[in-house]
PDB file of C-alpha atoms and ligand atoms in Angstrom:
ATOM      1  CA  UNK A 876     -50.404 116.791 131.442  1.00 81.00           C
ATOM      2  CA  UNK A 877     -50.211 112.965 131.794  1.00 86.00           C
ATOM      3  CA  UNK A 878     -52.559 112.494 128.855  1.00 86.00           C
ATOM      4  CA  UNK A 879     -50.699 114.905 126.600  1.00 88.00           C
ATOM      5  CA  UNK A 880     -50.783 118.598 125.896  1.00 88.00           C
ATOM      6  CA  UNK A 881     -53.750 120.567 127.203  1.00 88.00           C
ATOM      7  CA  UNK A 882     -54.448 123.354 124.738  1.00 90.00           C
ATOM      8  CA  UNK A 883     -56.603 126.040 126.303  1.00 92.00           C
ATOM      9  CA  UNK A 884     -56.503 128.830 123.696  1.00 92.00           C
ATOM     10  CA  UNK A 885     -56.285 128.709 119.942  1.00 85.00           C
ATOM     11  CA  UNK A 886     -55.311 131.875 118.148  1.00 85.00           C
ATOM     12  CA  UNK A 887     -56.742 134.035 120.894  1.00 91.00           C
ATOM     13  CA  UNK A 888     -56.386 137.774 120.433  1.00 91.00           C
ATOM     14  CA  UNK A 889     -57.668 140.272 122.941  1.00 90.00           C
ATOM     15  CA  UNK A 890     -57.168 143.988 123.363  1.00 93.00           C
ATOM     16  CA  UNK A 891     -58.218 146.325 126.133  1.00 95.00           C
ATOM     17  CA  UNK A 892     -57.915 150.039 125.597  1.00 95.00           C
ATOM     18  CA  UNK A 893     -56.699 152.282 128.390  1.00 95.00           C
ATOM     19  CA  UNK A 894     -59.600 153.302 130.599  1.00 95.00           C
ATOM     20  CA  UNK A 895     -61.891 150.621 129.259  1.00 95.00           C
ATOM     21  CA  UNK A 896     -63.696 147.969 131.243  1.00 95.00           C
ATOM     22  CA  UNK A 897     -64.513 144.520 129.905  1.00 95.00           C
ATOM     23  CA  UNK A 898     -66.440 141.611 131.371  1.00 95.00           C
ATOM     24  CA  UNK A 899     -65.504 138.036 130.526  1.00 95.00           C
ATOM     25  CA  UNK A 900     -68.056 135.293 131.020  1.00 94.00           C
ATOM     26  CA  UNK A 901     -68.038 131.623 130.133  1.00 94.00           C
ATOM     27  CA  UNK A 902     -68.530 128.150 131.566  1.00 94.00           C
ATOM     28  CA  UNK A 903     -66.264 126.722 134.240  1.00 94.00           C
ATOM     29  CA  UNK A 904     -63.040 125.281 132.869  1.00 93.00           C
ATOM     30  CA  UNK A 905     -62.957 127.241 129.595  1.00 94.00           C
ATOM     31  CA  UNK A 906     -59.857 129.200 130.596  1.00 95.00           C
ATOM     32  CA  UNK A 907     -61.011 132.479 132.151  1.00 96.00           C
ATOM     33  CA  UNK A 908     -58.606 132.258 135.081  1.00 96.00           C
ATOM     34  CA  UNK A 909     -55.821 131.157 132.760  1.00 96.00           C
ATOM     35  CA  UNK A 910     -56.441 134.234 130.633  1.00 96.00           C
ATOM     36  CA  UNK A 911     -56.254 136.600 133.624  1.00 96.00           C
ATOM     37  CA  UNK A 912     -53.152 134.849 134.911  1.00 96.00           C
ATOM     38  CA  UNK A 913     -51.478 135.397 131.551  1.00 95.00           C
ATOM     39  CA  UNK A 914     -52.608 139.011 131.243  1.00 95.00           C
ATOM     40  CA  UNK A 915     -51.328 139.660 134.757  1.00 95.00           C
ATOM     41  CA  UNK A 916     -48.063 137.804 134.169  1.00 94.00           C
ATOM     42  CA  UNK A 917     -48.748 135.270 136.906  1.00 93.00           C
ATOM     43  CA  UNK A 918     -48.345 132.533 134.281  1.00 93.00           C
ATOM     44  CA  UNK A 919     -46.126 132.406 131.227  1.00 92.00           C
ATOM     45  CA  UNK A 920     -47.715 131.474 127.893  1.00 92.00           C
ATOM     46  CA  UNK A 921     -46.188 128.617 125.893  1.00 91.00           C
ATOM     47  CA  UNK A 922     -46.874 130.626 122.734  1.00 92.00           C
ATOM     48  CA  UNK A 923     -47.743 134.236 122.076  1.00 93.00           C
ATOM     49  CA  UNK A 924     -47.251 137.187 124.361  1.00 94.00           C
ATOM     50  CA  UNK A 925     -48.912 140.005 126.262  1.00 96.00           C
ATOM     51  CA  UNK A 926     -48.286 143.703 125.817  1.00 96.00           C
ATOM     52  CA  UNK A 927     -48.914 146.089 128.676  1.00 95.00           C
ATOM     53  CA  UNK A 928     -48.521 149.760 127.817  1.00 91.00           C
ATOM     54  CA  UNK A 929     -46.941 148.631 124.563  1.00 91.00           C
ATOM     55  CA  UNK A 930     -44.317 146.662 126.440  1.00 93.00           C
ATOM     56  CA  UNK A 931     -43.804 142.941 125.793  1.00 95.00           C
ATOM     57  CA  UNK A 932     -44.271 141.457 129.280  1.00 95.00           C
ATOM     58  CA  UNK A 933     -42.680 138.118 128.595  1.00 95.00           C
ATOM     59  CA  UNK A 934     -39.495 139.641 127.250  1.00 95.00           C
ATOM     60  CA  UNK A 935     -38.835 140.494 130.908  1.00 94.00           C
ATOM     61  CA  UNK A 936     -37.171 138.301 133.499  1.00 94.00           C
ATOM     62  CA  UNK A 937     -38.941 137.193 136.683  1.00 93.00           C
ATOM     63  CA  UNK A 938     -37.591 140.019 138.845  1.00 93.00           C
ATOM     64  CA  UNK A 939     -38.804 142.645 136.400  1.00 94.00           C
ATOM     65  CA  UNK A 940     -42.148 140.880 136.042  1.00 94.00           C
ATOM     66  CA  UNK A 941     -42.561 140.914 139.819  1.00 93.00           C
ATOM     67  CA  UNK A 942     -41.937 144.638 139.813  1.00 93.00           C
ATOM     68  CA  UNK A 943     -44.433 145.221 137.010  1.00 94.00           C
ATOM     69  CA  UNK A 944     -47.061 143.136 138.842  1.00 94.00           C
ATOM     70  CA  UNK A 945     -46.432 145.102 142.020  1.00 92.00           C
ATOM     71  CA  UNK A 946     -46.576 148.526 140.382  1.00 93.00           C
ATOM     72  CA  UNK A 947     -48.929 148.261 137.423  1.00 96.00           C
ATOM     73  CA  UNK A 948     -51.394 145.466 138.051  1.00 97.00           C
ATOM     74  CA  UNK A 949     -53.991 144.951 140.756  1.00 97.00           C
ATOM     75  CA  UNK A 950     -55.490 141.506 141.311  1.00 97.00           C
ATOM     76  CA  UNK A 951     -58.760 140.618 143.000  1.00 97.00           C
ATOM     77  CA  UNK A 952     -59.604 136.932 143.475  1.00 95.00           C
ATOM     78  CA  UNK A 953     -62.721 134.941 144.250  1.00 93.00           C
ATOM     79  CA  UNK A 954     -61.351 133.707 147.583  1.00 93.00           C
ATOM     80  CA  UNK A 955     -59.753 137.017 148.618  1.00 95.00           C
ATOM     81  CA  UNK A 956     -56.314 135.514 149.408  1.00 96.00           C
ATOM     82  CA  UNK A 957     -55.654 137.788 152.365  1.00 97.00           C
ATOM     83  CA  UNK A 958     -52.852 136.862 154.746  1.00 97.00           C
ATOM     84  CA  UNK A 959     -54.618 135.510 157.862  1.00 97.00           C
ATOM     85  CA  UNK A 960     -51.940 136.528 160.379  1.00 97.00           C
ATOM     86  CA  UNK A 961     -52.020 140.180 159.352  1.00 98.00           C
ATOM     87  CA  UNK A 962     -54.590 142.885 160.038  1.00 98.00           C
ATOM     88  CA  UNK A 963     -56.642 144.487 157.277  1.00 98.00           C
ATOM     89  CA  UNK A 964     -54.348 147.500 157.407  1.00 98.00           C
ATOM     90  CA  UNK A 965     -51.199 145.370 157.165  1.00 98.00           C
ATOM     91  CA  UNK A 966     -52.679 143.362 154.295  1.00 98.00           C
ATOM     92  CA  UNK A 967     -53.392 146.479 152.226  1.00 98.00           C
ATOM     93  CA  UNK A 968     -50.088 148.152 153.094  1.00 98.00           C
ATOM     94  CA  UNK A 969     -47.903 145.185 152.209  1.00 96.00           C
ATOM     95  CA  UNK A 970     -47.623 145.916 148.454  1.00 94.00           C
ATOM     96  CA  UNK A 971     -46.317 149.385 149.311  1.00 95.00           C
ATOM     97  CA  UNK A 972     -43.749 147.997 151.738  1.00 95.00           C
ATOM     98  CA  UNK A 973     -42.688 145.480 149.074  1.00 92.00           C
ATOM     99  CA  UNK A 974     -42.253 148.333 146.620  1.00 90.00           C
ATOM    100  CA  UNK A 975     -39.842 149.877 149.114  1.00 93.00           C
ATOM    101  CA  UNK A 976     -41.884 152.464 150.981  1.00 95.00           C
ATOM    102  CA  UNK A 977     -41.129 153.121 154.624  1.00 96.00           C
ATOM    103  CA  UNK A 978     -43.409 151.116 156.956  1.00 96.00           C
ATOM    104  CA  UNK A 979     -45.102 154.091 158.624  1.00 97.00           C
ATOM    105  CA  UNK A 980     -45.713 155.825 155.305  1.00 97.00           C
ATOM    106  CA  UNK A 981     -47.152 152.601 153.914  1.00 97.00           C
ATOM    107  CA  UNK A 982     -49.510 152.195 156.868  1.00 97.00           C
ATOM    108  CA  UNK A 983     -50.646 155.793 156.537  1.00 97.00           C
ATOM    109  CA  UNK A 984     -51.497 155.275 152.871  1.00 97.00           C
ATOM    110  CA  UNK A 985     -53.079 151.961 153.817  1.00 98.00           C
ATOM    111  CA  UNK A 986     -55.503 153.755 156.076  1.00 97.00           C
ATOM    112  CA  UNK A 987     -56.364 156.180 153.271  1.00 97.00           C
ATOM    113  CA  UNK A 988     -57.190 153.381 150.882  1.00 97.00           C
ATOM    114  CA  UNK A 989     -59.208 151.516 153.538  1.00 97.00           C
ATOM    115  CA  UNK A 990     -61.260 154.681 153.853  1.00 97.00           C
ATOM    116  CA  UNK A 991     -62.045 154.474 150.151  1.00 96.00           C
ATOM    117  CA  UNK A 992     -63.609 151.059 150.673  1.00 95.00           C
ATOM    118  CA  UNK A 993     -65.357 152.249 153.866  1.00 96.00           C
ATOM    119  CA  UNK A 994     -63.366 150.038 156.212  1.00 97.00           C
ATOM    120  CA  UNK A 995     -61.218 152.400 158.245  1.00 96.00           C
ATOM    121  CA  UNK A 996     -63.010 151.279 161.415  1.00 97.00           C
ATOM    122  CA  UNK A 997     -61.951 147.652 160.756  1.00 98.00           C
ATOM    123  CA  UNK A 998     -58.319 148.471 160.031  1.00 98.00           C
ATOM    124  CA  UNK A 999     -57.007 146.441 162.959  1.00 98.00           C
ATOM    125  CA  UNK A1000     -59.159 143.370 162.412  1.00 98.00           C
ATOM    126  CA  UNK A1001     -57.722 140.180 161.001  1.00 98.00           C
ATOM    127  CA  UNK A1002     -59.452 138.577 158.000  1.00 98.00           C
ATOM    128  CA  UNK A1003     -61.172 135.964 160.200  1.00 98.00           C
ATOM    129  CA  UNK A1004     -62.863 138.808 162.093  1.00 98.00           C
ATOM    130  CA  UNK A1005     -64.325 140.256 158.899  1.00 98.00           C
ATOM    131  CA  UNK A1006     -67.356 139.236 156.836  1.00 97.00           C
ATOM    132  CA  UNK A1007     -66.775 137.892 153.335  1.00 96.00           C
ATOM    133  CA  UNK A1008     -67.813 141.190 151.780  1.00 96.00           C
ATOM    134  CA  UNK A1009     -65.464 143.092 154.078  1.00 97.00           C
ATOM    135  CA  UNK A1010     -62.610 140.727 153.236  1.00 97.00           C
ATOM    136  CA  UNK A1011     -63.200 141.356 149.551  1.00 97.00           C
ATOM    137  CA  UNK A1012     -63.160 145.110 150.184  1.00 97.00           C
ATOM    138  CA  UNK A1013     -59.785 144.722 151.909  1.00 98.00           C
ATOM    139  CA  UNK A1014     -58.590 142.725 148.897  1.00 98.00           C
ATOM    140  CA  UNK A1015     -59.796 145.473 146.556  1.00 97.00           C
ATOM    141  CA  UNK A1016     -57.967 148.090 148.624  1.00 97.00           C
ATOM    142  CA  UNK A1017     -54.815 145.970 148.491  1.00 97.00           C
ATOM    143  CA  UNK A1018     -55.157 145.650 144.712  1.00 97.00           C
ATOM    144  CA  UNK A1019     -55.387 149.421 144.320  1.00 97.00           C
ATOM    145  CA  UNK A1020     -52.905 150.722 146.855  1.00 97.00           C
ATOM    146  CA  UNK A1021     -50.024 150.972 144.396  1.00 95.00           C
ATOM    147  CA  UNK A1022     -52.208 152.888 141.939  1.00 95.00           C
ATOM    148  CA  UNK A1023     -52.060 150.236 139.231  1.00 96.00           C
ATOM    149  CA  UNK A1024     -53.165 150.877 135.669  1.00 96.00           C
ATOM    150  CA  UNK A1025     -54.722 147.481 135.168  1.00 97.00           C
ATOM    151  CA  UNK A1026     -57.242 145.815 137.466  1.00 98.00           C
ATOM    152  CA  UNK A1027     -57.857 142.092 136.987  1.00 98.00           C
ATOM    153  CA  UNK A1028     -60.731 140.607 138.957  1.00 97.00           C
ATOM    154  CA  UNK A1029     -61.401 136.865 138.802  1.00 96.00           C
ATOM    155  CA  UNK A1030     -64.986 136.168 139.891  1.00 95.00           C
ATOM    156  CA  UNK A1031     -64.764 138.820 142.612  1.00 95.00           C
ATOM    157  CA  UNK A1032     -68.357 138.175 143.683  1.00 93.00           C
ATOM    158  CA  UNK A1033     -68.275 134.411 143.226  1.00 92.00           C
ATOM    159  CA  UNK A1034     -67.984 133.743 146.945  1.00 92.00           C
ATOM    160  CA  UNK A1035     -70.491 136.355 148.106  1.00 92.00           C
ATOM    161  CA  UNK A1036     -74.242 136.391 148.528  1.00 93.00           C
ATOM    162  CA  UNK A1037     -76.227 138.160 145.853  1.00 91.00           C
ATOM    163  CA  UNK A1038     -76.672 141.445 147.697  1.00 92.00           C
ATOM    164  CA  UNK A1039     -73.083 141.731 148.911  1.00 94.00           C
ATOM    165  CA  UNK A1040     -71.923 140.766 145.435  1.00 93.00           C
ATOM    166  CA  UNK A1041     -73.858 143.635 143.944  1.00 91.00           C
ATOM    167  CA  UNK A1042     -72.327 146.095 146.439  1.00 93.00           C
ATOM    168  CA  UNK A1043     -68.852 144.831 145.596  1.00 94.00           C
ATOM    169  CA  UNK A1044     -69.527 145.161 141.866  1.00 93.00           C
ATOM    170  CA  UNK A1045     -70.733 148.716 142.315  1.00 93.00           C
ATOM    171  CA  UNK A1046     -67.668 149.529 144.385  1.00 95.00           C
ATOM    172  CA  UNK A1047     -65.354 148.055 141.738  1.00 95.00           C
ATOM    173  CA  UNK A1048     -67.070 149.970 138.961  1.00 94.00           C
ATOM    174  CA  UNK A1049     -66.968 153.185 140.942  1.00 95.00           C
ATOM    175  CA  UNK A1050     -63.246 152.762 141.660  1.00 96.00           C
ATOM    176  CA  UNK A1051     -62.624 151.856 138.016  1.00 96.00           C
ATOM    177  CA  UNK A1052     -64.054 155.217 136.972  1.00 95.00           C
ATOM    178  CA  UNK A1053     -62.627 157.360 139.751  1.00 96.00           C
ATOM    179  CA  UNK A1054     -59.118 155.981 139.416  1.00 96.00           C
ATOM    180  CA  UNK A1055     -59.062 155.855 135.634  1.00 96.00           C
ATOM    181  CA  UNK A1056     -58.281 152.137 135.627  1.00 97.00           C
ATOM    182  CA  UNK A1057     -58.350 149.678 132.783  1.00 97.00           C
ATOM    183  CA  UNK A1058     -60.282 146.707 134.118  1.00 97.00           C
ATOM    184  CA  UNK A1059     -61.197 143.150 133.253  1.00 96.00           C
ATOM    185  CA  UNK A1060     -63.813 141.389 135.325  1.00 95.00           C
ATOM    186  CA  UNK A1061     -64.412 137.676 135.030  1.00 95.00           C
ATOM    187  CA  UNK A1062     -67.882 137.060 136.332  1.00 91.00           C
ATOM    188  CA  UNK A1063     -71.029 134.972 136.136  1.00 88.00           C
ATOM    189  CA  UNK A1064     -73.128 137.889 137.267  1.00 83.00           C
ATOM    190  CA  UNK A1065     -75.440 139.113 134.474  1.00 78.00           C
ATOM    191  CA  UNK A1066     -75.678 142.496 136.154  1.00 79.00           C
ATOM    192  CA  UNK A1067     -72.057 143.283 135.427  1.00 79.00           C
ATOM    193  CA  UNK A1068     -72.721 143.055 131.731  1.00 71.00           C
ATOM    194  CA  UNK A1069     -74.915 146.128 131.985  1.00 75.00           C
ATOM    195  CA  UNK A1070     -72.086 148.138 133.518  1.00 78.00           C
ATOM    196  CA  UNK A1071     -69.201 147.066 131.330  1.00 86.00           C
ATOM    197  CA  UNK A1072     -68.466 148.654 128.001  1.00 82.00           C
ATOM    198  CA  UNK A1073     -67.592 145.321 126.477  1.00 91.00           C
ATOM    199  CA  UNK A1074     -68.859 141.854 127.195  1.00 93.00           C
ATOM    200  CA  UNK A1075     -66.945 138.792 126.049  1.00 94.00           C
ATOM    201  CA  UNK A1076     -67.821 135.139 126.261  1.00 94.00           C
ATOM    202  CA  UNK A1077     -65.064 132.570 126.259  1.00 94.00           C
ATOM    203  CA  UNK A1078     -65.821 129.413 124.318  1.00 92.00           C
ATOM    204  CA  UNK A1079     -63.629 126.686 122.832  1.00 90.00           C
ATOM    205  CA  UNK A1080     -60.427 128.638 123.270  1.00 89.00           C
ATOM    206  CA  UNK A1081     -61.735 131.860 121.793  1.00 91.00           C
ATOM    207  CA  UNK A1082     -63.142 135.104 123.102  1.00 93.00           C
ATOM    208  CA  UNK A1083     -66.308 136.298 121.441  1.00 92.00           C
ATOM    209  CA  UNK A1084     -67.417 139.873 121.742  1.00 91.00           C
ATOM    210  CA  UNK A1085     -71.114 139.896 122.619  1.00 87.00           C
ATOM    211  CA  UNK A1086     -71.682 143.601 123.128  1.00 71.00           C
TER     212      UNK A1086
HETATM  213  N1  ADP B1615     -52.416 124.357 137.175  1.00 64.23           N
HETATM  214  C1  ADP B1615     -53.020 123.701 136.190  1.00 64.23           C
HETATM  215  N2  ADP B1615     -52.435 122.646 135.588  1.00 64.23           N
HETATM  216  C2  ADP B1615     -53.030 122.006 134.597  1.00 64.23           C
HETATM  217  N3  ADP B1615     -54.240 122.318 134.095  1.00 64.23           N
HETATM  218  C3  ADP B1615     -54.887 123.349 134.651  1.00 64.23           C
HETATM  219  C4  ADP B1615     -54.313 124.118 135.722  1.00 64.23           C
HETATM  220  N4  ADP B1615     -55.186 125.086 136.059  1.00 64.23           N
HETATM  221  C5  ADP B1615     -56.247 124.944 135.247  1.00 64.23           C
HETATM  222  N5  ADP B1615     -56.075 123.908 134.404  1.00 64.23           N
HETATM  223  C6  ADP B1615     -56.995 123.479 133.339  1.00 64.23           C
HETATM  224  O1  ADP B1615     -57.062 124.522 132.398  1.00 64.23           O
HETATM  225  C7  ADP B1615     -58.381 124.678 131.914  1.00 64.23           C
HETATM  226  C8  ADP B1615     -58.847 126.093 132.143  1.00 64.23           C
HETATM  227  O2  ADP B1615     -58.947 126.320 133.551  1.00 64.23           O
HETATM  228  P1  ADP B1615     -59.326 127.740 134.163  1.00 64.23           P
HETATM  229  O3  ADP B1615     -58.541 128.780 133.477  1.00 64.23           O
HETATM  230  O4  ADP B1615     -59.183 127.626 135.634  1.00 64.23           O
HETATM  231  O5  ADP B1615     -60.860 127.864 133.747  1.00 64.23           O
HETATM  232  P2  ADP B1615     -62.013 128.813 134.309  1.00 64.23           P
HETATM  233  O6  ADP B1615     -61.389 129.880 135.133  1.00 64.23           O
HETATM  234  O7  ADP B1615     -62.713 129.328 133.089  1.00 64.23           O
HETATM  235  O8  ADP B1615     -62.920 127.929 135.130  1.00 64.23           O
HETATM  236  C9  ADP B1615     -59.219 123.617 132.599  1.00 64.23           C
HETATM  237  O9  ADP B1615     -59.301 122.517 131.717  1.00 64.23           O
HETATM  238  C10 ADP B1615     -58.411 123.278 133.818  1.00 64.23           C
HETATM  239  O10 ADP B1615     -58.647 121.945 134.206  1.00 64.23           O
HETATM  240 MG1   MG B1616     -61.666 130.469 137.066  1.00 64.23          MG
END
């Protein structure tokens, strides 16, 4: 940065066991998004590393990292990040097409996963034709279509009203269990704390286990 090095973490160590679900809370700007971006290999750390399934992620080159992100990690963001020109069905099917599946097969599986988020009737709508909660359900379906092991959700209810947010949280928790995922949810929603096995608060570059 212009004013020198911005140090976000100091000696941070964090472990998530397979099948576990953890919530991460903390004030804006403490580094929650940075943490998820590192865990999901969207960013490279300047020091330290991340192990996924015992494998050192940052020993891999960019092509291999892209493949790991596509196959093993599902991301859900606060602002959905759907592609506006594509339908809900195309948005969810895209990761499968990228992983090399035939287009028709991908669309067929896309419809199956849309059913799991109760949106099969909106399959041919574009994001702008969907409510915020529906857009987030499409994004969740897209995150899960490749049957990832790890689900990373960065304030998934941050852009939703209270009631819709609660429905989305319940859906995420239900999918976490049914699909045997390992999940990390960054959230400001106190409710989530009651559902997650572990609750962390990020403060001054460290993660503190609250419960
Ligand atoms: N692309 C970037 N370049 C430089 N600094 C950044 C960038 N993104 C975030 N930061 C800084 O890193 C810190 C942590 O940000 P972030 O991880 O987004 O926090 P949180 O998600 O907890 O709000 C903040 O000080 C923020 O200003
Ligand atoms: Mg953030």
